[in-house]
């Protein structure tokens, strides 16, 4: 029997359909009472395990080698935690004409979230960019975001959501940073197992995020938060996010050119500097916003799908660009880590 595969012409990643189905399940059958406590505990454990896997996958040698390319990483961090938040603050002028206050807060939170890891690697590989740089840039951004995202949320959002406290920072560090470091420490013993079971662990990646989505949206349904959003407001949000993504794609590409980066580096900067991580943003929102997390992550979920669709098109077009002489060296160095040069768009966007 011929195995069914996802049509290449379909613009929506099947994982996004799973996310939509999870939101629908939370709307129809939200977790309540003891079930909500169990779901919350399970989602916390799942995300911790997810970041443990991130830590175990990243070679310490690759991370140290990546530090030598500090200009690229500083550029990505500046795009992620400076340019993005400034654009988010500028969107305040759209309240309340185009965006209600609650969706604006979710949009602003979106701009504070760190960059992706897996999808940045996949798209950089497809476009024949600097894959090792994308690996390190995404990982460094995720680590920096564990501290910077809560601090920026405290400064820019204040008590708009669930508020920020030292306790919330500790929770985020324990849930994300500690497992990541544990993965790094145990990589010598578990790295081989992870390399042999990438497909199975990929399902763990996806499942953990789906569980967090279900928990957050269930809580929103129980609290009656979804009655605050209309279809017109959602359409306005999509327009704003499309403009935001377009600006960041232009800034990262032409800004990197102005800074003197070559083509391979510019590709890594564009894909790592223009995207936001669902995997990092969801657990942070659940800690920072509490019962309001479902509305806080709605802009991030919509932006996540939009960035995957747009970046998939850009990556395929970049792959057809004339090959430059220096790319032979870059391609050779990129073929090793995790065999990401053979990663397809559908599998490379699993959970970031």
PDB file of C-alpha atoms in Angstrom, residues 40-330:
ATOM      1  CA  UNK A  40      -1.285  21.771  34.232  1.00  0.00           C
ATOM      2  CA  UNK A  41       1.203  19.498  35.982  1.00  0.00           C
ATOM      3  CA  UNK A  42       1.581  17.312  32.900  1.00  0.00           C
ATOM      4  CA  UNK A  43       2.176  20.323  30.628  1.00  0.00           C
ATOM      5  CA  UNK A  44       4.832  21.688  32.991  1.00  0.00           C
ATOM      6  CA  UNK A  45       6.634  18.336  33.003  1.00  0.00           C
ATOM      7  CA  UNK A  46       6.319  18.005  29.219  1.00  0.00           C
ATOM      8  CA  UNK A  47       7.856  21.421  28.547  1.00  0.00           C
ATOM      9  CA  UNK A  48      10.682  20.706  30.991  1.00  0.00           C
ATOM     10  CA  UNK A  49      11.391  17.478  29.107  1.00  0.00           C
ATOM     11  CA  UNK A  50      11.250  19.345  25.806  1.00  0.00           C
ATOM     12  CA  UNK A  51      13.988  21.757  26.916  1.00  0.00           C
ATOM     13  CA  UNK A  52      15.981  18.839  28.298  1.00  0.00           C
ATOM     14  CA  UNK A  53      15.942  17.430  24.762  1.00  0.00           C
ATOM     15  CA  UNK A  54      17.032  20.800  23.360  1.00  0.00           C
ATOM     16  CA  UNK A  55      19.990  20.788  25.723  1.00  0.00           C
ATOM     17  CA  UNK A  56      20.902  17.193  24.903  1.00  0.00           C
ATOM     18  CA  UNK A  57      20.761  17.860  21.157  1.00  0.00           C
ATOM     19  CA  UNK A  58      23.072  20.876  21.136  1.00  0.00           C
ATOM     20  CA  UNK A  59      26.703  19.866  20.977  1.00  0.00           C
ATOM     21  CA  UNK A  60      28.778  21.767  23.519  1.00  0.00           C
ATOM     22  CA  UNK A  61      31.565  21.972  20.944  1.00  0.00           C
ATOM     23  CA  UNK A  62      29.181  23.523  18.421  1.00  0.00           C
ATOM     24  CA  UNK A  63      28.065  26.052  21.024  1.00  0.00           C
ATOM     25  CA  UNK A  64      31.658  27.013  21.792  1.00  0.00           C
ATOM     26  CA  UNK A  65      32.490  27.275  18.089  1.00  0.00           C
ATOM     27  CA  UNK A  66      29.406  29.420  17.601  1.00  0.00           C
ATOM     28  CA  UNK A  67      30.640  31.932  20.144  1.00  0.00           C
ATOM     29  CA  UNK A  68      33.392  32.876  17.705  1.00  0.00           C
ATOM     30  CA  UNK A  69      30.721  34.246  15.378  1.00  0.00           C
ATOM     31  CA  UNK A  70      29.613  36.706  18.034  1.00  0.00           C
ATOM     32  CA  UNK A  71      28.652  39.511  15.624  1.00  0.00           C
ATOM     33  CA  UNK A  72      25.986  37.324  14.038  1.00  0.00           C
ATOM     34  CA  UNK A  73      24.558  36.267  17.409  1.00  0.00           C
ATOM     35  CA  UNK A  74      24.510  39.831  18.712  1.00  0.00           C
ATOM     36  CA  UNK A  75      22.651  40.865  15.549  1.00  0.00           C
ATOM     37  CA  UNK A  76      20.029  38.140  16.028  1.00  0.00           C
ATOM     38  CA  UNK A  77      19.616  39.011  19.712  1.00  0.00           C
ATOM     39  CA  UNK A  78      19.233  42.698  18.852  1.00  0.00           C
ATOM     40  CA  UNK A  79      16.524  41.900  16.297  1.00  0.00           C
ATOM     41  CA  UNK A  80      14.744  39.583  18.727  1.00  0.00           C
ATOM     42  CA  UNK A  81      14.880  41.609  21.935  1.00  0.00           C
ATOM     43  CA  UNK A  82      15.286  45.210  20.717  1.00  0.00           C
ATOM     44  CA  UNK A  83      13.810  45.765  17.248  1.00  0.00           C
ATOM     45  CA  UNK A  84      10.831  43.458  17.753  1.00  0.00           C
ATOM     46  CA  UNK A  85       9.803  45.029  21.110  1.00  0.00           C
ATOM     47  CA  UNK A  86      10.151  48.542  19.668  1.00  0.00           C
ATOM     48  CA  UNK A  87       7.761  47.615  16.870  1.00  0.00           C
ATOM     49  CA  UNK A  88       5.449  46.091  19.458  1.00  0.00           C
ATOM     50  CA  UNK A  89       5.419  49.319  21.428  1.00  0.00           C
ATOM     51  CA  UNK A  90       4.717  51.274  18.241  1.00  0.00           C
ATOM     52  CA  UNK A  91       1.575  49.170  17.782  1.00  0.00           C
ATOM     53  CA  UNK A  92       0.141  50.798  20.903  1.00  0.00           C
ATOM     54  CA  UNK A  93      -1.027  53.586  18.600  1.00  0.00           C
ATOM     55  CA  UNK A  94      -3.473  51.111  17.048  1.00  0.00           C
ATOM     56  CA  UNK A  95      -5.397  50.778  20.336  1.00  0.00           C
ATOM     57  CA  UNK A  96      -8.405  50.839  20.373  1.00  0.00           C
ATOM     58  CA  UNK A  97      -9.062  51.630  16.686  1.00  0.00           C
ATOM     59  CA  UNK A  98      -7.639  48.392  15.251  1.00  0.00           C
ATOM     60  CA  UNK A  99      -6.636  46.367  18.305  1.00  0.00           C
ATOM     61  CA  UNK A 100      -8.371  46.032  21.680  1.00  0.00           C
ATOM     62  CA  UNK A 101      -6.135  46.379  24.726  1.00  0.00           C
ATOM     63  CA  UNK A 102      -6.064  42.640  25.512  1.00  0.00           C
ATOM     64  CA  UNK A 103      -4.935  41.655  21.999  1.00  0.00           C
ATOM     65  CA  UNK A 104      -2.362  44.441  21.987  1.00  0.00           C
ATOM     66  CA  UNK A 105      -0.881  43.011  25.183  1.00  0.00           C
ATOM     67  CA  UNK A 106      -0.681  39.598  23.513  1.00  0.00           C
ATOM     68  CA  UNK A 107       0.952  41.179  20.468  1.00  0.00           C
ATOM     69  CA  UNK A 108       3.472  42.981  22.658  1.00  0.00           C
ATOM     70  CA  UNK A 109       4.221  39.739  24.504  1.00  0.00           C
ATOM     71  CA  UNK A 110       4.792  38.072  21.122  1.00  0.00           C
ATOM     72  CA  UNK A 111       7.537  40.588  20.354  1.00  0.00           C
ATOM     73  CA  UNK A 112       9.317  39.721  23.628  1.00  0.00           C
ATOM     74  CA  UNK A 113       9.535  35.963  23.024  1.00  0.00           C
ATOM     75  CA  UNK A 114      12.867  34.403  21.941  1.00  0.00           C
ATOM     76  CA  UNK A 115      13.594  33.075  18.468  1.00  0.00           C
ATOM     77  CA  UNK A 116      12.899  29.565  17.220  1.00  0.00           C
ATOM     78  CA  UNK A 117      15.429  26.749  17.091  1.00  0.00           C
ATOM     79  CA  UNK A 118      14.261  23.922  14.831  1.00  0.00           C
ATOM     80  CA  UNK A 119      12.431  25.898  12.161  1.00  0.00           C
ATOM     81  CA  UNK A 120      15.298  28.410  11.908  1.00  0.00           C
ATOM     82  CA  UNK A 121      17.682  25.514  11.287  1.00  0.00           C
ATOM     83  CA  UNK A 122      15.388  23.883   8.739  1.00  0.00           C
ATOM     84  CA  UNK A 123      14.765  27.018   6.686  1.00  0.00           C
ATOM     85  CA  UNK A 124      18.422  28.071   6.830  1.00  0.00           C
ATOM     86  CA  UNK A 125      19.402  24.628   5.565  1.00  0.00           C
ATOM     87  CA  UNK A 126      16.888  24.701   2.700  1.00  0.00           C
ATOM     88  CA  UNK A 127      18.087  28.169   1.643  1.00  0.00           C
ATOM     89  CA  UNK A 128      21.762  27.039   1.764  1.00  0.00           C
ATOM     90  CA  UNK A 129      22.650  29.340   4.621  1.00  0.00           C
ATOM     91  CA  UNK A 130      25.000  29.044   7.596  1.00  0.00           C
ATOM     92  CA  UNK A 131      23.350  26.133   9.448  1.00  0.00           C
ATOM     93  CA  UNK A 132      25.794  25.933  12.414  1.00  0.00           C
ATOM     94  CA  UNK A 133      25.210  29.647  13.007  1.00  0.00           C
ATOM     95  CA  UNK A 134      21.435  29.100  12.929  1.00  0.00           C
ATOM     96  CA  UNK A 135      21.762  26.274  15.463  1.00  0.00           C
ATOM     97  CA  UNK A 136      23.731  28.432  17.877  1.00  0.00           C
ATOM     98  CA  UNK A 137      21.709  31.604  17.258  1.00  0.00           C
ATOM     99  CA  UNK A 138      18.421  29.855  18.027  1.00  0.00           C
ATOM    100  CA  UNK A 139      19.824  28.164  21.111  1.00  0.00           C
ATOM    101  CA  UNK A 140      21.448  31.337  22.456  1.00  0.00           C
ATOM    102  CA  UNK A 141      18.226  33.268  21.862  1.00  0.00           C
ATOM    103  CA  UNK A 142      16.186  30.675  23.765  1.00  0.00           C
ATOM    104  CA  UNK A 143      18.586  30.764  26.698  1.00  0.00           C
ATOM    105  CA  UNK A 144      18.663  34.575  26.767  1.00  0.00           C
ATOM    106  CA  UNK A 145      14.881  34.681  26.536  1.00  0.00           C
ATOM    107  CA  UNK A 146      14.482  32.705  29.746  1.00  0.00           C
ATOM    108  CA  UNK A 147      15.703  35.807  31.569  1.00  0.00           C
ATOM    109  CA  UNK A 148      15.076  38.646  29.103  1.00  0.00           C
ATOM    110  CA  UNK A 149      11.462  37.828  28.214  1.00  0.00           C
ATOM    111  CA  UNK A 150      10.157  37.995  31.823  1.00  0.00           C
ATOM    112  CA  UNK A 151      12.194  41.128  32.512  1.00  0.00           C
ATOM    113  CA  UNK A 152      10.954  42.853  29.367  1.00  0.00           C
ATOM    114  CA  UNK A 153       7.406  41.747  30.176  1.00  0.00           C
ATOM    115  CA  UNK A 154       7.738  43.304  33.611  1.00  0.00           C
ATOM    116  CA  UNK A 155       9.025  46.570  32.143  1.00  0.00           C
ATOM    117  CA  UNK A 156       6.615  46.866  29.208  1.00  0.00           C
ATOM    118  CA  UNK A 157       3.501  45.028  30.358  1.00  0.00           C
ATOM    119  CA  UNK A 158       3.665  45.601  34.090  1.00  0.00           C
ATOM    120  CA  UNK A 159       0.643  44.046  35.783  1.00  0.00           C
ATOM    121  CA  UNK A 160      -1.449  43.889  32.601  1.00  0.00           C
ATOM    122  CA  UNK A 161      -1.555  40.105  32.623  1.00  0.00           C
ATOM    123  CA  UNK A 162      -0.812  37.934  35.574  1.00  0.00           C
ATOM    124  CA  UNK A 163       1.985  40.233  36.578  1.00  0.00           C
ATOM    125  CA  UNK A 164       5.692  39.603  37.046  1.00  0.00           C
ATOM    126  CA  UNK A 165       7.520  38.673  40.209  1.00  0.00           C
ATOM    127  CA  UNK A 166      10.755  37.055  41.286  1.00  0.00           C
ATOM    128  CA  UNK A 167       8.716  33.893  41.819  1.00  0.00           C
ATOM    129  CA  UNK A 168       7.602  33.862  38.166  1.00  0.00           C
ATOM    130  CA  UNK A 169      11.217  34.225  37.005  1.00  0.00           C
ATOM    131  CA  UNK A 170      12.253  31.334  39.244  1.00  0.00           C
ATOM    132  CA  UNK A 171       9.444  29.184  37.814  1.00  0.00           C
ATOM    133  CA  UNK A 172      10.538  29.923  34.263  1.00  0.00           C
ATOM    134  CA  UNK A 173      14.185  29.207  35.060  1.00  0.00           C
ATOM    135  CA  UNK A 174      13.275  25.915  36.742  1.00  0.00           C
ATOM    136  CA  UNK A 175      10.988  24.890  33.888  1.00  0.00           C
ATOM    137  CA  UNK A 176      13.227  25.892  30.968  1.00  0.00           C
ATOM    138  CA  UNK A 177      16.834  26.681  31.874  1.00  0.00           C
ATOM    139  CA  UNK A 178      17.495  23.945  34.434  1.00  0.00           C
ATOM    140  CA  UNK A 179      16.278  21.132  32.127  1.00  0.00           C
ATOM    141  CA  UNK A 180      18.298  22.617  29.241  1.00  0.00           C
ATOM    142  CA  UNK A 181      21.476  22.613  31.349  1.00  0.00           C
ATOM    143  CA  UNK A 182      20.701  19.100  32.580  1.00  0.00           C
ATOM    144  CA  UNK A 183      20.454  17.998  28.950  1.00  0.00           C
ATOM    145  CA  UNK A 184      23.845  19.547  28.255  1.00  0.00           C
ATOM    146  CA  UNK A 185      25.411  17.780  31.246  1.00  0.00           C
ATOM    147  CA  UNK A 186      23.914  14.398  30.327  1.00  0.00           C
ATOM    148  CA  UNK A 187      24.450  14.734  26.573  1.00  0.00           C
ATOM    149  CA  UNK A 188      27.466  12.430  26.716  1.00  0.00           C
ATOM    150  CA  UNK A 189      25.234   9.573  27.831  1.00  0.00           C
ATOM    151  CA  UNK A 190      21.880  10.349  26.180  1.00  0.00           C
ATOM    152  CA  UNK A 191      23.026  12.072  22.974  1.00  0.00           C
ATOM    153  CA  UNK A 192      23.398   8.811  21.091  1.00  0.00           C
ATOM    154  CA  UNK A 193      19.929   7.621  22.095  1.00  0.00           C
ATOM    155  CA  UNK A 194      18.400  10.916  20.951  1.00  0.00           C
ATOM    156  CA  UNK A 195      20.232  10.731  17.619  1.00  0.00           C
ATOM    157  CA  UNK A 196      18.856   7.231  17.014  1.00  0.00           C
ATOM    158  CA  UNK A 197      15.261   8.117  17.918  1.00  0.00           C
ATOM    159  CA  UNK A 198      14.794  11.556  16.366  1.00  0.00           C
ATOM    160  CA  UNK A 199      11.393  10.740  14.889  1.00  0.00           C
ATOM    161  CA  UNK A 200       9.937   9.486  18.164  1.00  0.00           C
ATOM    162  CA  UNK A 201      11.331  12.418  20.095  1.00  0.00           C
ATOM    163  CA  UNK A 202       9.871  14.719  17.456  1.00  0.00           C
ATOM    164  CA  UNK A 203       6.439  13.509  18.494  1.00  0.00           C
ATOM    165  CA  UNK A 204       7.376  14.311  22.090  1.00  0.00           C
ATOM    166  CA  UNK A 205       8.187  17.860  20.956  1.00  0.00           C
ATOM    167  CA  UNK A 206       4.814  18.238  19.285  1.00  0.00           C
ATOM    168  CA  UNK A 207       2.849  16.546  22.034  1.00  0.00           C
ATOM    169  CA  UNK A 208       4.272  18.748  24.774  1.00  0.00           C
ATOM    170  CA  UNK A 209       3.246  21.923  22.967  1.00  0.00           C
ATOM    171  CA  UNK A 210      -0.228  20.575  22.219  1.00  0.00           C
ATOM    172  CA  UNK A 211      -0.650  19.788  25.903  1.00  0.00           C
ATOM    173  CA  UNK A 212       0.367  23.322  26.902  1.00  0.00           C
ATOM    174  CA  UNK A 213      -2.044  24.774  24.327  1.00  0.00           C
ATOM    175  CA  UNK A 214      -4.899  22.627  25.648  1.00  0.00           C
ATOM    176  CA  UNK A 215      -4.178  23.635  29.238  1.00  0.00           C
ATOM    177  CA  UNK A 216      -3.953  27.366  28.466  1.00  0.00           C
ATOM    178  CA  UNK A 217      -7.071  27.488  26.313  1.00  0.00           C
ATOM    179  CA  UNK A 218      -9.046  25.321  28.733  1.00  0.00           C
ATOM    180  CA  UNK A 219      -8.328  27.804  31.481  1.00  0.00           C
ATOM    181  CA  UNK A 220      -9.393  30.637  29.206  1.00  0.00           C
ATOM    182  CA  UNK A 221     -12.677  28.898  28.434  1.00  0.00           C
ATOM    183  CA  UNK A 222     -13.412  28.251  32.101  1.00  0.00           C
ATOM    184  CA  UNK A 223     -12.718  31.902  32.896  1.00  0.00           C
ATOM    185  CA  UNK A 224     -14.898  33.099  29.975  1.00  0.00           C
ATOM    186  CA  UNK A 225     -12.093  35.121  28.398  1.00  0.00           C
ATOM    187  CA  UNK A 226     -12.914  34.212  24.784  1.00  0.00           C
ATOM    188  CA  UNK A 227     -16.119  36.202  24.811  1.00  0.00           C
ATOM    189  CA  UNK A 228     -13.948  39.329  24.742  1.00  0.00           C
ATOM    190  CA  UNK A 229     -12.704  38.780  21.150  1.00  0.00           C
ATOM    191  CA  UNK A 230     -14.642  39.318  17.915  1.00  0.00           C
ATOM    192  CA  UNK A 231     -13.914  38.123  14.367  1.00  0.00           C
ATOM    193  CA  UNK A 232     -13.300  41.704  13.221  1.00  0.00           C
ATOM    194  CA  UNK A 233     -10.682  42.197  15.925  1.00  0.00           C
ATOM    195  CA  UNK A 234      -8.980  38.949  14.952  1.00  0.00           C
ATOM    196  CA  UNK A 235      -8.839  40.105  11.331  1.00  0.00           C
ATOM    197  CA  UNK A 236      -7.246  43.355  12.453  1.00  0.00           C
ATOM    198  CA  UNK A 237      -4.695  41.385  14.454  1.00  0.00           C
ATOM    199  CA  UNK A 238      -3.766  39.314  11.407  1.00  0.00           C
ATOM    200  CA  UNK A 239      -3.175  42.470   9.340  1.00  0.00           C
ATOM    201  CA  UNK A 240      -0.944  43.941  12.038  1.00  0.00           C
ATOM    202  CA  UNK A 241       1.043  40.720  12.343  1.00  0.00           C
ATOM    203  CA  UNK A 242       1.512  40.487   8.573  1.00  0.00           C
ATOM    204  CA  UNK A 243       3.003  43.992   8.572  1.00  0.00           C
ATOM    205  CA  UNK A 244       5.175  43.138  11.589  1.00  0.00           C
ATOM    206  CA  UNK A 245       6.575  40.020   9.908  1.00  0.00           C
ATOM    207  CA  UNK A 246       7.215  41.872   6.637  1.00  0.00           C
ATOM    208  CA  UNK A 247       9.140  44.610   8.437  1.00  0.00           C
ATOM    209  CA  UNK A 248      11.295  42.106  10.349  1.00  0.00           C
ATOM    210  CA  UNK A 249      12.089  40.086   7.219  1.00  0.00           C
ATOM    211  CA  UNK A 250      13.246  43.258   5.475  1.00  0.00           C
ATOM    212  CA  UNK A 251      15.198  44.539   8.492  1.00  0.00           C
ATOM    213  CA  UNK A 252      17.027  41.257   9.045  1.00  0.00           C
ATOM    214  CA  UNK A 253      17.924  40.764   5.367  1.00  0.00           C
ATOM    215  CA  UNK A 254      18.961  44.279   4.370  1.00  0.00           C
ATOM    216  CA  UNK A 255      20.252  45.200   7.823  1.00  0.00           C
ATOM    217  CA  UNK A 256      22.582  42.190   7.756  1.00  0.00           C
ATOM    218  CA  UNK A 257      23.766  43.248   4.313  1.00  0.00           C
ATOM    219  CA  UNK A 258      24.500  46.750   5.581  1.00  0.00           C
ATOM    220  CA  UNK A 259      26.526  45.234   8.433  1.00  0.00           C
ATOM    221  CA  UNK A 260      28.724  43.382   5.943  1.00  0.00           C
ATOM    222  CA  UNK A 261      27.550  39.783   6.436  1.00  0.00           C
ATOM    223  CA  UNK A 262      27.847  37.367   3.522  1.00  0.00           C
ATOM    224  CA  UNK A 263      24.902  35.569   1.947  1.00  0.00           C
ATOM    225  CA  UNK A 264      25.054  32.456   4.169  1.00  0.00           C
ATOM    226  CA  UNK A 265      25.132  34.541   7.340  1.00  0.00           C
ATOM    227  CA  UNK A 266      22.367  36.839   6.108  1.00  0.00           C
ATOM    228  CA  UNK A 267      20.120  33.819   5.601  1.00  0.00           C
ATOM    229  CA  UNK A 268      20.768  32.607   9.140  1.00  0.00           C
ATOM    230  CA  UNK A 269      20.130  36.094  10.517  1.00  0.00           C
ATOM    231  CA  UNK A 270      16.903  36.488   8.559  1.00  0.00           C
ATOM    232  CA  UNK A 271      15.392  33.190   9.654  1.00  0.00           C
ATOM    233  CA  UNK A 272      16.604  33.326  13.257  1.00  0.00           C
ATOM    234  CA  UNK A 273      15.956  37.038  13.731  1.00  0.00           C
ATOM    235  CA  UNK A 274      12.474  37.315  12.233  1.00  0.00           C
ATOM    236  CA  UNK A 275      10.694  34.439  13.969  1.00  0.00           C
ATOM    237  CA  UNK A 276       9.256  33.782  17.411  1.00  0.00           C
ATOM    238  CA  UNK A 277       9.182  30.517  19.355  1.00  0.00           C
ATOM    239  CA  UNK A 278       5.889  28.899  20.288  1.00  0.00           C
ATOM    240  CA  UNK A 279       7.766  26.348  22.406  1.00  0.00           C
ATOM    241  CA  UNK A 280       9.276  29.056  24.640  1.00  0.00           C
ATOM    242  CA  UNK A 281       6.388  31.513  24.537  1.00  0.00           C
ATOM    243  CA  UNK A 282       3.615  29.161  25.682  1.00  0.00           C
ATOM    244  CA  UNK A 283       5.074  28.111  29.035  1.00  0.00           C
ATOM    245  CA  UNK A 284       6.260  31.648  29.761  1.00  0.00           C
ATOM    246  CA  UNK A 285       2.787  33.035  29.069  1.00  0.00           C
ATOM    247  CA  UNK A 286       1.178  30.446  31.333  1.00  0.00           C
ATOM    248  CA  UNK A 287       3.428  31.587  34.182  1.00  0.00           C
ATOM    249  CA  UNK A 288       3.227  35.339  33.528  1.00  0.00           C
ATOM    250  CA  UNK A 289      -0.457  35.657  32.571  1.00  0.00           C
ATOM    251  CA  UNK A 290      -2.180  32.878  34.476  1.00  0.00           C
ATOM    252  CA  UNK A 291      -5.864  32.617  33.492  1.00  0.00           C
ATOM    253  CA  UNK A 292      -5.338  35.222  30.739  1.00  0.00           C
ATOM    254  CA  UNK A 293      -2.665  33.101  29.017  1.00  0.00           C
ATOM    255  CA  UNK A 294      -5.001  31.935  26.250  1.00  0.00           C
ATOM    256  CA  UNK A 295      -5.490  35.476  24.931  1.00  0.00           C
ATOM    257  CA  UNK A 296      -1.825  36.285  25.515  1.00  0.00           C
ATOM    258  CA  UNK A 297      -0.666  33.426  23.294  1.00  0.00           C
ATOM    259  CA  UNK A 298      -3.302  33.845  20.567  1.00  0.00           C
ATOM    260  CA  UNK A 299      -1.218  36.453  18.657  1.00  0.00           C
ATOM    261  CA  UNK A 300       1.824  34.202  19.028  1.00  0.00           C
ATOM    262  CA  UNK A 301      -0.018  31.173  17.621  1.00  0.00           C
ATOM    263  CA  UNK A 302      -1.272  33.160  14.630  1.00  0.00           C
ATOM    264  CA  UNK A 303       2.168  34.686  14.026  1.00  0.00           C
ATOM    265  CA  UNK A 304       3.747  31.229  14.303  1.00  0.00           C
ATOM    266  CA  UNK A 305       1.652  29.865  11.438  1.00  0.00           C
ATOM    267  CA  UNK A 306       2.200  32.999   9.352  1.00  0.00           C
ATOM    268  CA  UNK A 307       5.986  32.941   9.778  1.00  0.00           C
ATOM    269  CA  UNK A 308       6.181  29.266   8.792  1.00  0.00           C
ATOM    270  CA  UNK A 309       4.182  29.776   5.608  1.00  0.00           C
ATOM    271  CA  UNK A 310       6.083  32.899   4.537  1.00  0.00           C
ATOM    272  CA  UNK A 311       9.540  31.623   5.473  1.00  0.00           C
ATOM    273  CA  UNK A 312       8.907  28.346   3.650  1.00  0.00           C
ATOM    274  CA  UNK A 313       8.348  30.295   0.436  1.00  0.00           C
ATOM    275  CA  UNK A 314      11.406  32.501   1.038  1.00  0.00           C
ATOM    276  CA  UNK A 315      13.636  29.503   1.833  1.00  0.00           C
ATOM    277  CA  UNK A 316      12.645  27.708  -1.369  1.00  0.00           C
ATOM    278  CA  UNK A 317      13.354  30.825  -3.430  1.00  0.00           C
ATOM    279  CA  UNK A 318      16.706  31.380  -1.737  1.00  0.00           C
ATOM    280  CA  UNK A 319      17.649  27.773  -2.524  1.00  0.00           C
ATOM    281  CA  UNK A 320      17.406  28.620  -6.230  1.00  0.00           C
ATOM    282  CA  UNK A 321      19.799  31.573  -6.007  1.00  0.00           C
ATOM    283  CA  UNK A 322      23.076  31.190  -7.926  1.00  0.00           C
ATOM    284  CA  UNK A 323      25.635  29.436  -5.730  1.00  0.00           C
ATOM    285  CA  UNK A 324      28.452  31.685  -4.560  1.00  0.00           C
ATOM    286  CA  UNK A 325      32.051  30.382  -4.319  1.00  0.00           C
ATOM    287  CA  UNK A 326      32.273  30.582  -0.531  1.00  0.00           C
ATOM    288  CA  UNK A 327      29.162  28.420  -0.131  1.00  0.00           C
ATOM    289  CA  UNK A 328      31.102  25.217  -0.732  1.00  0.00           C
ATOM    290  CA  UNK A 329      32.841  25.653   2.614  1.00  0.00           C
ATOM    291  CA  UNK A 330      29.628  26.573   4.402  1.00  0.00           C
TER     292      UNK A 330
END
